[in-house]
């Protein structure tokens, strides 16, 4: 993988560029997220995933070679409890109200917004990454103002929180007494008990018999026809849950996982509760987002992988948690 591919989110059209690559004026100084030590109330409903083995990796042939979705390998997991939905704006607001936490987007002063979703004056654009020019680095874009300073969270309380970095998600977990799922846990939960299926609902196309996930309709990246009713995020309980009771593991928003990313992370032999590489430069993202398009980005699949730096934030990525 080249450095340019890494900075552009694995070459994925709906994957955000890294934080540093969004700034035309050069990278901002690194500011560590505040440490959160208090224990709060995590209100997101839970789904139970039973102990057992599953086959991890892509078996559909839709894989993206640079992403490392193969080889297929057996993974055995202990039983775990995972959020049935992504963490919502209302959930995240409770954390911020209790702790006074400021996200990295707020500390750095900008975040990545898809160009059609920007609600800010031109002078608030601090950068346009050359490899993914449909993204904008927008001053004051954050979880509170997902499109920039002209936007609010009115009517979005039950939508997934976005513009949260991996570090921000870790801070929420520390407050809630939770943790991020491992990549193996995430994929097992997303499959919902189906063996080798492309999507959480099976192998039928995402638009067969009506939309099954929130992705981009129209001509990417210039025209979103909005056939599913959403330009950006949908409420966390949209469409139908999978066999384990999880909502929208594919489409809507990318979800941070605990693991460091490596395109060679998978082993051909059976693995017990894998935790990923010991070190790396970027963290794993799973599930695709509302910017995935049928003809362009096919990462709204159970096996699809992406990555970004732990301090990066964007308008199409959030997270869900598991019990410690």
mmCIF file of C-alpha atoms in Angstrom:
data_model
loop_
_atom_site.group_PDB
_atom_site.id
_atom_site.type_symbol
_atom_site.label_atom_id
_atom_site.label_comp_id
_atom_site.label_asym_id
_atom_site.label_seq_id
_atom_site.Cartn_x
_atom_site.Cartn_y
_atom_site.Cartn_z
ATOM 1 C CA UNK A 1 0.000 0.000 0.000
ATOM 2 C CA UNK A 2 1.356 3.387 -0.921
ATOM 3 C CA UNK A 3 1.404 6.399 1.353
ATOM 4 C CA UNK A 4 -1.092 8.109 -0.937
ATOM 5 C CA UNK A 5 -3.503 5.188 -0.653
ATOM 6 C CA UNK A 6 -3.231 5.278 3.109
ATOM 7 C CA UNK A 7 -3.869 9.014 3.267
ATOM 8 C CA UNK A 8 -6.929 8.619 1.065
ATOM 9 C CA UNK A 9 -8.538 5.888 3.122
ATOM 10 C CA UNK A 10 -7.299 2.803 1.252
ATOM 11 C CA UNK A 11 -8.242 4.352 -2.080
ATOM 12 C CA UNK A 12 -11.920 4.086 -1.117
ATOM 13 C CA UNK A 13 -14.137 6.829 -2.489
ATOM 14 C CA UNK A 14 -16.295 6.973 0.608
ATOM 15 C CA UNK A 15 -13.358 6.662 2.992
ATOM 16 C CA UNK A 16 -12.209 9.988 4.349
ATOM 17 C CA UNK A 17 -8.647 11.204 3.867
ATOM 18 C CA UNK A 18 -6.490 11.398 6.959
ATOM 19 C CA UNK A 19 -6.644 14.508 9.112
ATOM 20 C CA UNK A 20 -3.276 15.890 8.047
ATOM 21 C CA UNK A 21 -3.992 15.461 4.322
ATOM 22 C CA UNK A 22 -7.077 17.699 4.493
ATOM 23 C CA UNK A 23 -5.209 20.872 5.352
ATOM 24 C CA UNK A 24 -3.961 23.057 2.527
ATOM 25 C CA UNK A 25 -2.162 25.176 5.106
ATOM 26 C CA UNK A 26 -0.219 22.259 6.596
ATOM 27 C CA UNK A 27 -0.933 19.920 9.497
ATOM 28 C CA UNK A 28 -2.101 21.243 12.828
ATOM 29 C CA UNK A 29 -0.036 20.389 15.907
ATOM 30 C CA UNK A 30 -0.971 17.079 17.483
ATOM 31 C CA UNK A 31 -3.264 17.620 20.462
ATOM 32 C CA UNK A 32 -4.061 14.602 22.593
ATOM 33 C CA UNK A 33 -7.696 13.975 23.443
ATOM 34 C CA UNK A 34 -8.570 14.541 27.084
ATOM 35 C CA UNK A 35 -8.395 11.507 29.304
ATOM 36 C CA UNK A 36 -11.780 10.414 30.645
ATOM 37 C CA UNK A 37 -11.890 8.364 33.826
ATOM 38 C CA UNK A 38 -15.467 8.685 35.092
ATOM 39 C CA UNK A 39 -17.982 5.879 34.559
ATOM 40 C CA UNK A 40 -21.218 6.894 32.847
ATOM 41 C CA UNK A 41 -24.462 5.364 31.675
ATOM 42 C CA UNK A 42 -24.342 3.647 28.288
ATOM 43 C CA UNK A 43 -27.911 3.661 27.002
ATOM 44 C CA UNK A 44 -27.554 1.874 23.670
ATOM 45 C CA UNK A 45 -29.539 -1.422 23.498
ATOM 46 C CA UNK A 46 -27.488 -4.605 23.342
ATOM 47 C CA UNK A 47 -27.387 -7.660 21.099
ATOM 48 C CA UNK A 48 -25.887 -10.984 22.172
ATOM 49 C CA UNK A 49 -23.488 -12.905 19.948
ATOM 50 C CA UNK A 50 -23.012 -16.545 21.013
ATOM 51 C CA UNK A 51 -19.627 -18.209 21.386
ATOM 52 C CA UNK A 52 -18.456 -20.220 18.416
ATOM 53 C CA UNK A 53 -16.503 -20.232 15.169
ATOM 54 C CA UNK A 54 -17.114 -18.382 11.927
ATOM 55 C CA UNK A 55 -15.289 -18.002 8.624
ATOM 56 C CA UNK A 56 -13.711 -14.548 8.428
ATOM 57 C CA UNK A 57 -12.877 -12.825 5.163
ATOM 58 C CA UNK A 58 -14.352 -12.373 1.711
ATOM 59 C CA UNK A 59 -15.787 -15.383 -0.103
ATOM 60 C CA UNK A 60 -17.819 -13.438 -2.678
ATOM 61 C CA UNK A 61 -15.009 -12.348 -5.003
ATOM 62 C CA UNK A 62 -15.864 -8.683 -4.422
ATOM 63 C CA UNK A 63 -12.745 -8.072 -2.383
ATOM 64 C CA UNK A 64 -10.431 -5.127 -2.832
ATOM 65 C CA UNK A 65 -6.907 -6.590 -3.116
ATOM 66 C CA UNK A 66 -5.113 -3.834 -1.181
ATOM 67 C CA UNK A 67 -7.464 -4.194 1.787
ATOM 68 C CA UNK A 68 -6.375 -7.674 2.855
ATOM 69 C CA UNK A 69 -9.797 -9.353 2.993
ATOM 70 C CA UNK A 70 -8.250 -12.803 2.477
ATOM 71 C CA UNK A 71 -7.255 -15.523 3.093
ATOM 72 C CA UNK A 72 -10.470 -16.957 4.466
ATOM 73 C CA UNK A 73 -9.775 -18.346 7.913
ATOM 74 C CA UNK A 74 -11.664 -19.850 10.823
ATOM 75 C CA UNK A 75 -11.970 -17.646 13.893
ATOM 76 C CA UNK A 76 -13.326 -18.789 17.254
ATOM 77 C CA UNK A 77 -14.785 -16.167 19.581
ATOM 78 C CA UNK A 78 -16.057 -16.166 23.124
ATOM 79 C CA UNK A 79 -19.628 -14.934 23.561
ATOM 80 C CA UNK A 80 -19.943 -11.152 23.704
ATOM 81 C CA UNK A 81 -22.514 -8.378 23.926
ATOM 82 C CA UNK A 82 -22.424 -5.602 21.326
ATOM 83 C CA UNK A 83 -24.437 -2.453 20.731
ATOM 84 C CA UNK A 84 -27.445 -3.156 18.543
ATOM 85 C CA UNK A 85 -26.917 0.234 16.901
ATOM 86 C CA UNK A 86 -24.156 2.726 16.390
ATOM 87 C CA UNK A 87 -23.781 5.214 19.236
ATOM 88 C CA UNK A 88 -26.246 8.039 18.552
ATOM 89 C CA UNK A 89 -25.913 11.797 18.878
ATOM 90 C CA UNK A 90 -28.129 11.693 21.973
ATOM 91 C CA UNK A 91 -25.905 9.008 23.533
ATOM 92 C CA UNK A 92 -22.741 10.952 22.792
ATOM 93 C CA UNK A 93 -24.282 14.186 24.065
ATOM 94 C CA UNK A 94 -24.874 12.532 27.457
ATOM 95 C CA UNK A 95 -21.175 11.659 27.611
ATOM 96 C CA UNK A 96 -20.111 15.200 26.718
ATOM 97 C CA UNK A 97 -22.537 16.754 29.189
ATOM 98 C CA UNK A 98 -21.211 14.544 31.978
ATOM 99 C CA UNK A 99 -17.510 15.046 31.244
ATOM 100 C CA UNK A 100 -17.100 18.288 29.310
ATOM 101 C CA UNK A 101 -15.143 16.297 26.731
ATOM 102 C CA UNK A 102 -14.012 18.051 23.533
ATOM 103 C CA UNK A 103 -13.561 15.877 20.475
ATOM 104 C CA UNK A 104 -10.441 16.041 18.363
ATOM 105 C CA UNK A 105 -12.408 17.776 15.582
ATOM 106 C CA UNK A 106 -13.193 20.528 18.097
ATOM 107 C CA UNK A 107 -9.629 20.662 19.408
ATOM 108 C CA UNK A 108 -8.056 20.773 15.951
ATOM 109 C CA UNK A 109 -10.779 23.116 14.688
ATOM 110 C CA UNK A 110 -11.783 21.254 11.513
ATOM 111 C CA UNK A 111 -13.045 17.929 10.184
ATOM 112 C CA UNK A 112 -13.812 16.183 6.867
ATOM 113 C CA UNK A 113 -17.201 16.854 5.233
ATOM 114 C CA UNK A 114 -18.497 15.470 1.921
ATOM 115 C CA UNK A 115 -18.815 18.379 -0.496
ATOM 116 C CA UNK A 116 -22.594 18.039 -0.998
ATOM 117 C CA UNK A 117 -23.130 18.147 2.777
ATOM 118 C CA UNK A 118 -21.120 21.294 3.530
ATOM 119 C CA UNK A 119 -23.192 24.018 5.218
ATOM 120 C CA UNK A 120 -20.525 26.629 5.734
ATOM 121 C CA UNK A 121 -19.160 29.672 3.888
ATOM 122 C CA UNK A 122 -16.333 29.232 1.408
ATOM 123 C CA UNK A 123 -13.840 30.817 3.775
ATOM 124 C CA UNK A 124 -14.360 27.882 6.171
ATOM 125 C CA UNK A 125 -12.854 25.431 3.676
ATOM 126 C CA UNK A 126 -9.324 24.788 4.935
ATOM 127 C CA UNK A 127 -8.347 22.131 2.413
ATOM 128 C CA UNK A 128 -9.366 19.843 -0.469
ATOM 129 C CA UNK A 129 -7.398 16.564 -0.642
ATOM 130 C CA UNK A 130 -6.243 16.042 -4.237
ATOM 131 C CA UNK A 131 -6.852 12.275 -4.353
ATOM 132 C CA UNK A 132 -10.437 12.538 -3.049
ATOM 133 C CA UNK A 133 -11.567 16.039 -4.094
ATOM 134 C CA UNK A 134 -15.171 15.400 -3.058
ATOM 135 C CA UNK A 135 -14.023 15.862 0.533
ATOM 136 C CA UNK A 136 -13.551 19.226 2.209
ATOM 137 C CA UNK A 137 -11.656 20.081 5.349
ATOM 138 C CA UNK A 138 -14.214 22.349 7.023
ATOM 139 C CA UNK A 139 -13.414 24.712 9.884
ATOM 140 C CA UNK A 140 -15.647 24.148 12.940
ATOM 141 C CA UNK A 141 -17.241 20.970 11.528
ATOM 142 C CA UNK A 142 -17.751 18.594 14.463
ATOM 143 C CA UNK A 143 -20.244 16.178 15.972
ATOM 144 C CA UNK A 144 -22.293 19.231 17.021
ATOM 145 C CA UNK A 145 -22.198 20.778 13.526
ATOM 146 C CA UNK A 146 -21.775 17.908 11.045
ATOM 147 C CA UNK A 147 -21.901 20.087 7.933
ATOM 148 C CA UNK A 148 -19.967 23.019 9.331
ATOM 149 C CA UNK A 149 -21.003 26.083 11.295
ATOM 150 C CA UNK A 150 -24.264 26.471 9.387
ATOM 151 C CA UNK A 151 -25.544 23.084 10.640
ATOM 152 C CA UNK A 152 -26.989 21.764 13.901
ATOM 153 C CA UNK A 153 -28.196 18.486 15.399
ATOM 154 C CA UNK A 154 -31.865 19.479 15.201
ATOM 155 C CA UNK A 155 -33.808 16.325 14.345
ATOM 156 C CA UNK A 156 -30.644 14.201 14.397
ATOM 157 C CA UNK A 157 -30.672 12.925 17.972
ATOM 158 C CA UNK A 158 -31.305 9.339 16.854
ATOM 159 C CA UNK A 159 -28.734 9.481 14.042
ATOM 160 C CA UNK A 160 -25.244 8.048 14.554
ATOM 161 C CA UNK A 161 -22.701 10.450 15.994
ATOM 162 C CA UNK A 162 -20.063 11.387 13.392
ATOM 163 C CA UNK A 163 -16.877 13.467 13.330
ATOM 164 C CA UNK A 164 -15.518 11.301 16.143
ATOM 165 C CA UNK A 165 -11.967 9.998 15.892
ATOM 166 C CA UNK A 166 -10.788 6.614 17.120
ATOM 167 C CA UNK A 167 -9.349 8.442 20.124
ATOM 168 C CA UNK A 168 -12.742 10.058 20.803
ATOM 169 C CA UNK A 169 -14.450 6.675 20.632
ATOM 170 C CA UNK A 170 -11.914 5.347 23.133
ATOM 171 C CA UNK A 171 -12.707 8.235 25.470
ATOM 172 C CA UNK A 172 -16.423 7.450 25.268
ATOM 173 C CA UNK A 173 -15.669 3.805 26.039
ATOM 174 C CA UNK A 174 -13.627 4.789 29.096
ATOM 175 C CA UNK A 175 -16.571 6.822 30.384
ATOM 176 C CA UNK A 176 -19.135 4.130 29.631
ATOM 177 C CA UNK A 177 -17.119 1.168 30.910
ATOM 178 C CA UNK A 178 -17.097 -0.314 27.409
ATOM 179 C CA UNK A 179 -14.576 -1.027 24.655
ATOM 180 C CA UNK A 180 -14.450 -0.968 20.883
ATOM 181 C CA UNK A 181 -15.088 -4.313 19.165
ATOM 182 C CA UNK A 182 -12.194 -6.184 17.665
ATOM 183 C CA UNK A 183 -12.340 -6.503 13.912
ATOM 184 C CA UNK A 184 -13.196 -10.201 14.265
ATOM 185 C CA UNK A 185 -16.011 -9.459 16.711
ATOM 186 C CA UNK A 186 -17.382 -6.783 14.407
ATOM 187 C CA UNK A 187 -17.430 -9.065 11.361
ATOM 188 C CA UNK A 188 -18.951 -11.975 13.253
ATOM 189 C CA UNK A 189 -21.685 -9.708 14.640
ATOM 190 C CA UNK A 190 -22.358 -8.142 11.239
ATOM 191 C CA UNK A 191 -22.811 -11.553 9.620
ATOM 192 C CA UNK A 192 -25.673 -12.298 11.996
ATOM 193 C CA UNK A 193 -25.067 -16.041 11.825
ATOM 194 C CA UNK A 194 -25.067 -16.272 8.020
ATOM 195 C CA UNK A 195 -22.116 -18.222 6.618
ATOM 196 C CA UNK A 196 -20.190 -16.571 3.788
ATOM 197 C CA UNK A 197 -22.903 -14.020 2.996
ATOM 198 C CA UNK A 198 -21.922 -10.791 1.269
ATOM 199 C CA UNK A 199 -24.261 -8.632 3.366
ATOM 200 C CA UNK A 200 -25.917 -8.857 6.803
ATOM 201 C CA UNK A 201 -29.195 -9.891 5.105
ATOM 202 C CA UNK A 202 -27.634 -12.434 2.687
ATOM 203 C CA UNK A 203 -26.490 -12.115 -0.906
ATOM 204 C CA UNK A 204 -29.376 -10.187 -2.480
ATOM 205 C CA UNK A 205 -28.408 -6.818 -3.922
ATOM 206 C CA UNK A 206 -28.732 -3.798 -1.648
ATOM 207 C CA UNK A 207 -31.559 -2.394 -3.805
ATOM 208 C CA UNK A 208 -33.440 -5.660 -4.373
ATOM 209 C CA UNK A 209 -37.066 -5.165 -3.381
ATOM 210 C CA UNK A 210 -36.371 -1.775 -1.818
ATOM 211 C CA UNK A 211 -33.267 -0.309 -0.227
ATOM 212 C CA UNK A 212 -31.694 -2.424 2.523
ATOM 213 C CA UNK A 213 -28.948 -0.005 3.564
ATOM 214 C CA UNK A 214 -28.129 3.686 3.404
ATOM 215 C CA UNK A 215 -25.683 4.161 0.536
ATOM 216 C CA UNK A 216 -25.228 6.727 -2.253
ATOM 217 C CA UNK A 217 -27.789 6.713 -5.075
ATOM 218 C CA UNK A 218 -27.208 8.600 -8.294
ATOM 219 C CA UNK A 219 -23.898 9.574 -9.879
ATOM 220 C CA UNK A 220 -21.013 9.572 -7.414
ATOM 221 C CA UNK A 221 -19.745 12.051 -6.336
ATOM 222 C CA UNK A 222 -21.746 14.782 -8.041
ATOM 223 C CA UNK A 223 -25.425 13.859 -7.707
ATOM 224 C CA UNK A 224 -27.176 11.978 -4.922
ATOM 225 C CA UNK A 225 -30.740 11.256 -6.021
ATOM 226 C CA UNK A 226 -31.725 10.467 -2.441
ATOM 227 C CA UNK A 227 -33.908 7.506 -3.379
ATOM 228 C CA UNK A 228 -33.669 6.171 0.179
ATOM 229 C CA UNK A 229 -34.570 9.566 1.659
ATOM 230 C CA UNK A 230 -31.143 10.448 3.048
ATOM 231 C CA UNK A 231 -28.365 12.659 1.768
ATOM 232 C CA UNK A 232 -26.150 11.756 4.705
ATOM 233 C CA UNK A 233 -26.922 9.722 7.839
ATOM 234 C CA UNK A 234 -30.109 7.802 8.580
ATOM 235 C CA UNK A 235 -31.513 7.101 12.079
ATOM 236 C CA UNK A 236 -29.679 4.241 13.759
ATOM 237 C CA UNK A 237 -32.786 2.018 13.658
ATOM 238 C CA UNK A 238 -33.484 2.254 9.937
ATOM 239 C CA UNK A 239 -34.040 -0.702 7.578
ATOM 240 C CA UNK A 240 -34.046 -4.158 9.238
ATOM 241 C CA UNK A 241 -31.764 -5.726 11.869
ATOM 242 C CA UNK A 242 -29.716 -8.807 11.053
ATOM 243 C CA UNK A 243 -29.995 -12.263 12.596
ATOM 244 C CA UNK A 244 -28.291 -11.166 15.832
ATOM 245 C CA UNK A 245 -30.426 -8.021 16.110
ATOM 246 C CA UNK A 246 -27.843 -5.485 14.900
ATOM 247 C CA UNK A 247 -29.015 -2.519 12.852
ATOM 248 C CA UNK A 248 -27.088 -1.052 9.911
ATOM 249 C CA UNK A 249 -23.686 -2.619 10.217
ATOM 250 C CA UNK A 250 -23.200 -1.809 6.530
ATOM 251 C CA UNK A 251 -23.879 1.568 4.982
ATOM 252 C CA UNK A 252 -24.802 4.675 6.982
ATOM 253 C CA UNK A 253 -21.478 5.195 8.798
ATOM 254 C CA UNK A 254 -18.104 3.524 8.955
ATOM 255 C CA UNK A 255 -17.444 2.092 12.424
ATOM 256 C CA UNK A 256 -14.130 2.212 14.268
ATOM 257 C CA UNK A 257 -12.704 -1.087 15.542
ATOM 258 C CA UNK A 258 -10.044 -1.659 18.176
ATOM 259 C CA UNK A 259 -7.433 -3.198 15.845
ATOM 260 C CA UNK A 260 -4.464 -1.662 14.144
ATOM 261 C CA UNK A 261 -4.846 -2.045 10.380
ATOM 262 C CA UNK A 262 -2.607 -4.293 8.298
ATOM 263 C CA UNK A 263 -3.314 -5.685 4.817
ATOM 264 C CA UNK A 264 -1.641 -8.926 5.970
ATOM 265 C CA UNK A 265 -3.461 -9.288 9.294
ATOM 266 C CA UNK A 266 -5.304 -12.510 8.414
ATOM 267 C CA UNK A 267 -3.780 -15.898 9.113
ATOM 268 C CA UNK A 268 -4.787 -19.110 7.292
ATOM 269 C CA UNK A 269 -5.041 -21.107 10.513
ATOM 270 C CA UNK A 270 -7.788 -21.071 13.123
ATOM 271 C CA UNK A 271 -7.485 -18.166 15.535
ATOM 272 C CA UNK A 272 -8.951 -17.734 19.021
ATOM 273 C CA UNK A 273 -10.251 -14.226 19.837
ATOM 274 C CA UNK A 274 -7.742 -12.361 17.607
ATOM 275 C CA UNK A 275 -6.804 -8.806 18.550
ATOM 276 C CA UNK A 276 -5.007 -7.749 15.363
ATOM 277 C CA UNK A 277 -1.433 -6.503 14.937
ATOM 278 C CA UNK A 278 0.551 -5.227 17.910
ATOM 279 C CA UNK A 279 1.304 -1.913 16.251
ATOM 280 C CA UNK A 280 0.487 0.173 13.200
ATOM 281 C CA UNK A 281 -0.143 3.644 11.816
ATOM 282 C CA UNK A 282 -3.890 3.422 11.202
ATOM 283 C CA UNK A 283 -6.915 1.813 12.871
ATOM 284 C CA UNK A 284 -9.523 -0.406 11.237
ATOM 285 C CA UNK A 285 -12.866 0.937 10.022
ATOM 286 C CA UNK A 286 -15.690 -1.398 9.019
ATOM 287 C CA UNK A 287 -19.039 -1.370 7.251
ATOM 288 C CA UNK A 288 -18.962 1.329 4.593
ATOM 289 C CA UNK A 289 -21.127 4.436 4.722
ATOM 290 C CA UNK A 290 -23.793 6.570 3.076
ATOM 291 C CA UNK A 291 -21.160 7.487 0.476
ATOM 292 C CA UNK A 292 -20.677 3.947 -0.849
ATOM 293 C CA UNK A 293 -22.041 3.569 -4.375
ATOM 294 C CA UNK A 294 -22.983 0.417 -6.268
ATOM 295 C CA UNK A 295 -20.791 1.321 -9.249
ATOM 296 C CA UNK A 296 -17.884 2.824 -7.334
ATOM 297 C CA UNK A 297 -17.222 1.628 -3.787
ATOM 298 C CA UNK A 298 -18.308 -1.862 -2.802
ATOM 299 C CA UNK A 299 -17.192 -1.701 0.812
ATOM 300 C CA UNK A 300 -20.713 -1.905 2.268
ATOM 301 C CA UNK A 301 -20.083 -5.634 2.837
ATOM 302 C CA UNK A 302 -19.480 -7.845 5.872
ATOM 303 C CA UNK A 303 -15.868 -8.552 4.892
ATOM 304 C CA UNK A 304 -14.870 -5.095 3.648
ATOM 305 C CA UNK A 305 -12.129 -3.197 5.463
ATOM 306 C CA UNK A 306 -10.801 0.335 5.546
ATOM 307 C CA UNK A 307 -8.499 2.388 7.752
ATOM 308 C CA UNK A 308 -7.560 5.850 8.956
ATOM 309 C CA UNK A 309 -5.290 7.486 11.483
ATOM 310 C CA UNK A 310 -6.557 7.446 15.087
ATOM 311 C CA UNK A 311 -6.889 11.243 15.197
ATOM 312 C CA UNK A 312 -8.878 11.552 11.949
ATOM 313 C CA UNK A 313 -12.565 12.436 11.949
ATOM 314 C CA UNK A 314 -15.142 12.648 9.198
ATOM 315 C CA UNK A 315 -18.832 13.110 8.530
ATOM 316 C CA UNK A 316 -19.397 9.440 7.683
ATOM 317 C CA UNK A 317 -17.749 7.553 10.552
ATOM 318 C CA UNK A 318 -18.953 6.643 14.041
ATOM 319 C CA UNK A 319 -18.718 3.606 16.282
ATOM 320 C CA UNK A 320 -20.486 0.982 18.359
ATOM 321 C CA UNK A 321 -19.154 -0.654 21.539
ATOM 322 C CA UNK A 322 -19.000 -4.029 23.268
ATOM 323 C CA UNK A 323 -19.107 -5.000 26.924
ATOM 324 C CA UNK A 324 -15.753 -5.365 28.636
#
